[in-house]
CSV table of C-alpha atoms and ligand atoms in Angstrom, one decimal:
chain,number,residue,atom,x,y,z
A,43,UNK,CA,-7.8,86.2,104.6
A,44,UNK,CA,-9.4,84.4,107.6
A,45,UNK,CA,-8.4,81.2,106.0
A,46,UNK,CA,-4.9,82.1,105.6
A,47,UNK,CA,-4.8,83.1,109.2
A,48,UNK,CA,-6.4,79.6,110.1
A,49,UNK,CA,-3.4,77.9,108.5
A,50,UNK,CA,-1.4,80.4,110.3
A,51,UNK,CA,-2.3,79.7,113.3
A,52,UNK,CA,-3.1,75.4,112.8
A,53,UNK,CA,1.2,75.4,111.5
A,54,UNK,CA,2.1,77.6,114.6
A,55,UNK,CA,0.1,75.0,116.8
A,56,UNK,CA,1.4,71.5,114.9
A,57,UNK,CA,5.1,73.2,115.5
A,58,UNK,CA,5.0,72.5,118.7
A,59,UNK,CA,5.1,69.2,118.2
A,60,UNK,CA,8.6,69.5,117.6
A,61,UNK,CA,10.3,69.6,120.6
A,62,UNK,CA,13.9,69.0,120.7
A,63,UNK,CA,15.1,68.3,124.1
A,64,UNK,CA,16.2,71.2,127.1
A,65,UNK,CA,18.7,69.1,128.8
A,66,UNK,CA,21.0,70.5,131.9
A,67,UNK,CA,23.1,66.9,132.5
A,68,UNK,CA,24.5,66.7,135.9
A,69,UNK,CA,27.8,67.6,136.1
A,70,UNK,CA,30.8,66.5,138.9
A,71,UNK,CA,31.8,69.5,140.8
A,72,UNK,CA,35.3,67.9,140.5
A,73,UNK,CA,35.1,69.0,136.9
A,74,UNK,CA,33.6,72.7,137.0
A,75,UNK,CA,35.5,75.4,136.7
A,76,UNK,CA,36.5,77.3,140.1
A,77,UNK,CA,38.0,80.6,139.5
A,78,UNK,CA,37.9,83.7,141.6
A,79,UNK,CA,34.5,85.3,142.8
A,80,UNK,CA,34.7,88.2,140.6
A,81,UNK,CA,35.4,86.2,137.5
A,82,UNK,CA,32.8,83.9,138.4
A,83,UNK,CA,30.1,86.1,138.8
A,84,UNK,CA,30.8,87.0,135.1
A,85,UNK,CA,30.7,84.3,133.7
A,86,UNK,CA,27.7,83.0,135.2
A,87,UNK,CA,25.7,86.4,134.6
A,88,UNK,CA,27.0,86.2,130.9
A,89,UNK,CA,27.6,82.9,129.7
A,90,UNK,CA,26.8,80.3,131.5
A,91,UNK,CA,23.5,79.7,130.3
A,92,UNK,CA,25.2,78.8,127.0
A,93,UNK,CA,28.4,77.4,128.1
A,94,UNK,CA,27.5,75.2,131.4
A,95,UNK,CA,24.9,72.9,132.3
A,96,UNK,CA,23.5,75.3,134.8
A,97,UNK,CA,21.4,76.8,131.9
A,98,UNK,CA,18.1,79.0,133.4
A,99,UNK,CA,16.2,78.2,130.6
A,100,UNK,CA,13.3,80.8,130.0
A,101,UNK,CA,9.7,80.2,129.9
A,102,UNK,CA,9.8,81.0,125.8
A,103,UNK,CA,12.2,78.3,125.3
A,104,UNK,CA,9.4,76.0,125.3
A,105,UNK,CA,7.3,77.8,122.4
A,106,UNK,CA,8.5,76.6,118.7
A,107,UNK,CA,10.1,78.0,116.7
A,108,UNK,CA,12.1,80.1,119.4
A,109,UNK,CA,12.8,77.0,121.4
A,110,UNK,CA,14.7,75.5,118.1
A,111,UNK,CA,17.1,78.7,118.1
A,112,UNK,CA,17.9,78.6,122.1
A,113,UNK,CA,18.0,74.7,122.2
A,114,UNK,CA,21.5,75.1,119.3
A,115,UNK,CA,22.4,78.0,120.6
A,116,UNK,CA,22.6,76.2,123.7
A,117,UNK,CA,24.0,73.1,122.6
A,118,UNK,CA,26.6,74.4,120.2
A,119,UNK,CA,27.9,76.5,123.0
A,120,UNK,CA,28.0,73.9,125.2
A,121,UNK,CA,29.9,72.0,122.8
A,122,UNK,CA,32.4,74.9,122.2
A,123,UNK,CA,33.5,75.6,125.6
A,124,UNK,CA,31.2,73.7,128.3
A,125,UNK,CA,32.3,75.8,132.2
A,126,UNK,CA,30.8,72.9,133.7
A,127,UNK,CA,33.9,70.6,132.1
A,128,UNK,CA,36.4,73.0,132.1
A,129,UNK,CA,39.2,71.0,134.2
A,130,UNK,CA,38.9,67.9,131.4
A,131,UNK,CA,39.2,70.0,128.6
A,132,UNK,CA,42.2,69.1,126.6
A,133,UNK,CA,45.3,71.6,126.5
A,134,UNK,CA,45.7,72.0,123.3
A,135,UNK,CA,42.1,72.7,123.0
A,136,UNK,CA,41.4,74.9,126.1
A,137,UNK,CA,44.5,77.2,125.0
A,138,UNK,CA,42.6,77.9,122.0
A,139,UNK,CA,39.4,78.8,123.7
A,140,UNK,CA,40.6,80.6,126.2
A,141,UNK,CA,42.3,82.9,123.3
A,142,UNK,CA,39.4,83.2,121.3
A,143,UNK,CA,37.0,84.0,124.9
A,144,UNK,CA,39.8,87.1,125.3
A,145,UNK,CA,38.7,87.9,121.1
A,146,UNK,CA,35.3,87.0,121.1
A,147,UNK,CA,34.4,88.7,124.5
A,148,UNK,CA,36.6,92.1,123.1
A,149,UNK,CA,35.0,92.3,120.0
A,150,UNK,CA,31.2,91.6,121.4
A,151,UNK,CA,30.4,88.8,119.8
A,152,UNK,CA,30.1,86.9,123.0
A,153,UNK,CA,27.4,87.1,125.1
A,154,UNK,CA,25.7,86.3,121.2
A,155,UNK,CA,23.9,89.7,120.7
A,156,UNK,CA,20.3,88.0,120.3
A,157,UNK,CA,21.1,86.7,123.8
A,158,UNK,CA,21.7,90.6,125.4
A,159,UNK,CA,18.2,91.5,123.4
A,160,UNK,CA,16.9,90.3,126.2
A,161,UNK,CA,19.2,89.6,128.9
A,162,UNK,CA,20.5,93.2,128.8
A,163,UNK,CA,22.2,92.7,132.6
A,164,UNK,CA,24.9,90.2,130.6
A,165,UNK,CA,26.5,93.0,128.8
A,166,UNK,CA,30.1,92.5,129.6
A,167,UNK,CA,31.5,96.4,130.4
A,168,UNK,CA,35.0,97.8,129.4
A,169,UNK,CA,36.4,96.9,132.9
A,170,UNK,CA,34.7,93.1,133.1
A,171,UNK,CA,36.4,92.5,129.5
A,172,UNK,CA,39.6,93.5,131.4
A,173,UNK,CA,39.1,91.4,134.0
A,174,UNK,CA,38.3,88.3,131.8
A,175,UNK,CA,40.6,88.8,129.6
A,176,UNK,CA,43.5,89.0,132.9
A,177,UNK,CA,41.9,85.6,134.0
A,178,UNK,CA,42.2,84.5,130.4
A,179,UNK,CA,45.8,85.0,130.5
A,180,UNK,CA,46.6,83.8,133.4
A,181,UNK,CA,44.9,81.0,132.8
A,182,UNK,CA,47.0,80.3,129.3
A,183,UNK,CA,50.0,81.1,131.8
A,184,UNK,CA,49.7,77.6,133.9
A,185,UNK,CA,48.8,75.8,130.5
A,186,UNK,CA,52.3,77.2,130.0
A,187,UNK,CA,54.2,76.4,132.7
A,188,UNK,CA,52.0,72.5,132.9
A,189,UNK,CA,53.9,71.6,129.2
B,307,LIG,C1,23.1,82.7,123.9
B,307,LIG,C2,24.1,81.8,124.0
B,307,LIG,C3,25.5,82.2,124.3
B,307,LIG,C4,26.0,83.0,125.3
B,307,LIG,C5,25.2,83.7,126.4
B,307,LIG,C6,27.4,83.0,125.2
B,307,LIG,N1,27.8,82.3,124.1
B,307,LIG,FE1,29.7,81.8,123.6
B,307,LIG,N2,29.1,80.6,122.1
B,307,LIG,C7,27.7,80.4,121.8
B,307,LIG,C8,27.6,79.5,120.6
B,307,LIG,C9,26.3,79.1,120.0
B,307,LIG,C10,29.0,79.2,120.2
B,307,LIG,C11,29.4,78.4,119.1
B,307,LIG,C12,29.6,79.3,117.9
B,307,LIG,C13,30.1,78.6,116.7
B,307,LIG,O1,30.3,77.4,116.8
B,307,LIG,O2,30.3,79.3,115.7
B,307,LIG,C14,29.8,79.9,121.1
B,307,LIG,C15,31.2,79.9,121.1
B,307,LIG,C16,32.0,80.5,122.0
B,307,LIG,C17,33.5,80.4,122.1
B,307,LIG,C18,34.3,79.6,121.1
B,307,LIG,C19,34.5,80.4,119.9
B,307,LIG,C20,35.5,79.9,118.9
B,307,LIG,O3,35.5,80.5,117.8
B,307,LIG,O4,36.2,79.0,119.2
B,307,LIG,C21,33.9,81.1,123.1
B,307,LIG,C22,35.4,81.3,123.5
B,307,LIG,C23,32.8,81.7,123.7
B,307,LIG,N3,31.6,81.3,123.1
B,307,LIG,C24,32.8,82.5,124.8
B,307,LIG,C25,31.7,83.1,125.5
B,307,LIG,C26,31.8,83.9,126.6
B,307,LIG,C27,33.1,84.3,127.3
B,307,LIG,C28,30.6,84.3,126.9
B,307,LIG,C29,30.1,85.2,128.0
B,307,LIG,C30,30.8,86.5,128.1
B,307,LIG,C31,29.7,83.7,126.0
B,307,LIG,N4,30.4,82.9,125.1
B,307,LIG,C32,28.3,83.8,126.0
B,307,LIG,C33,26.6,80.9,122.5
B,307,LIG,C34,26.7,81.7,123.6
């Protein structure tokens, strides 16, 4: 038993060896998204740490093997929809992520669920779906009207 625990705890230490990169690149504020305050304070309660580079990354982001899990969640989000590039997102593309925010946000599958586990103040409510959704739309509204 105590040997078993001793591998236990020798794996958990040579895992942290492994350490993928936190990155939060610089970004030009030419290129960030600006909407309205109330939109904005949303997002950036709820999803910006996964889709911006202003990630606050936690102090358990450094500890293998959580770190692996938040580093992709991170970096596929970011590679999704990235806030912090939103005015050089393609059309074409940014009309479909802007539908599938107004789906993904209705249907609580964004904030990710393991995220609000612990970041319980990024649930979005009934009337902040509403109000992203409007933004959403209004958004998809000047794509629109730009072709
Ligand atoms: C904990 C990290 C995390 C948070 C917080 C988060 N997301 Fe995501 N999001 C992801 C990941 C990871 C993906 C990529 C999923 C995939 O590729 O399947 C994603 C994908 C998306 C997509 C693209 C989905 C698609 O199918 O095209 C949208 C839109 C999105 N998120 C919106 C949001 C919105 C809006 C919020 C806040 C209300 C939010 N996300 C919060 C991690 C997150």
């Amino acid at each position: 038993m105590r040997k078993i625990l001793a591998i236990f705890v020798l794996l958990l230490i040579l895992i942290q060896l492994i350490r993928p990169e936190r990155t939060n690149p610089t970004t030009e504020p030419k290129e960030t998204l600006h909407a309205d305050p109330d939109v904005m304070k949303i997002l950036k309660r709820s999803c910006y740490d996964c889709h911006s580079n202003e990630t606050k990354w936690p102090w358990y982001s450094n500890i293998a093997p959580l770190s692996w899990s938040i580093i992709s969640h991170v970096n596929d989000g970011r590679k999704a929809l990235n806030f912090s590039h939103y005015v050089t997102i393609d059309p074409k593309i940014k009309e479909k992520r802007l539908k599938r925010l107004i789906k993904t946000t209705r249907n609580g599958m964004m904030p990710l669920p393991s995220y609000l586990w612990i970041h319980k103040d990024a649930l979005v409510s009934s009337a902040e779906k509403e109000r992203l959704e409007k933004w959403a739309n209004s958004e998809l509204k000047k794509l629109h009207s730009e072709k």
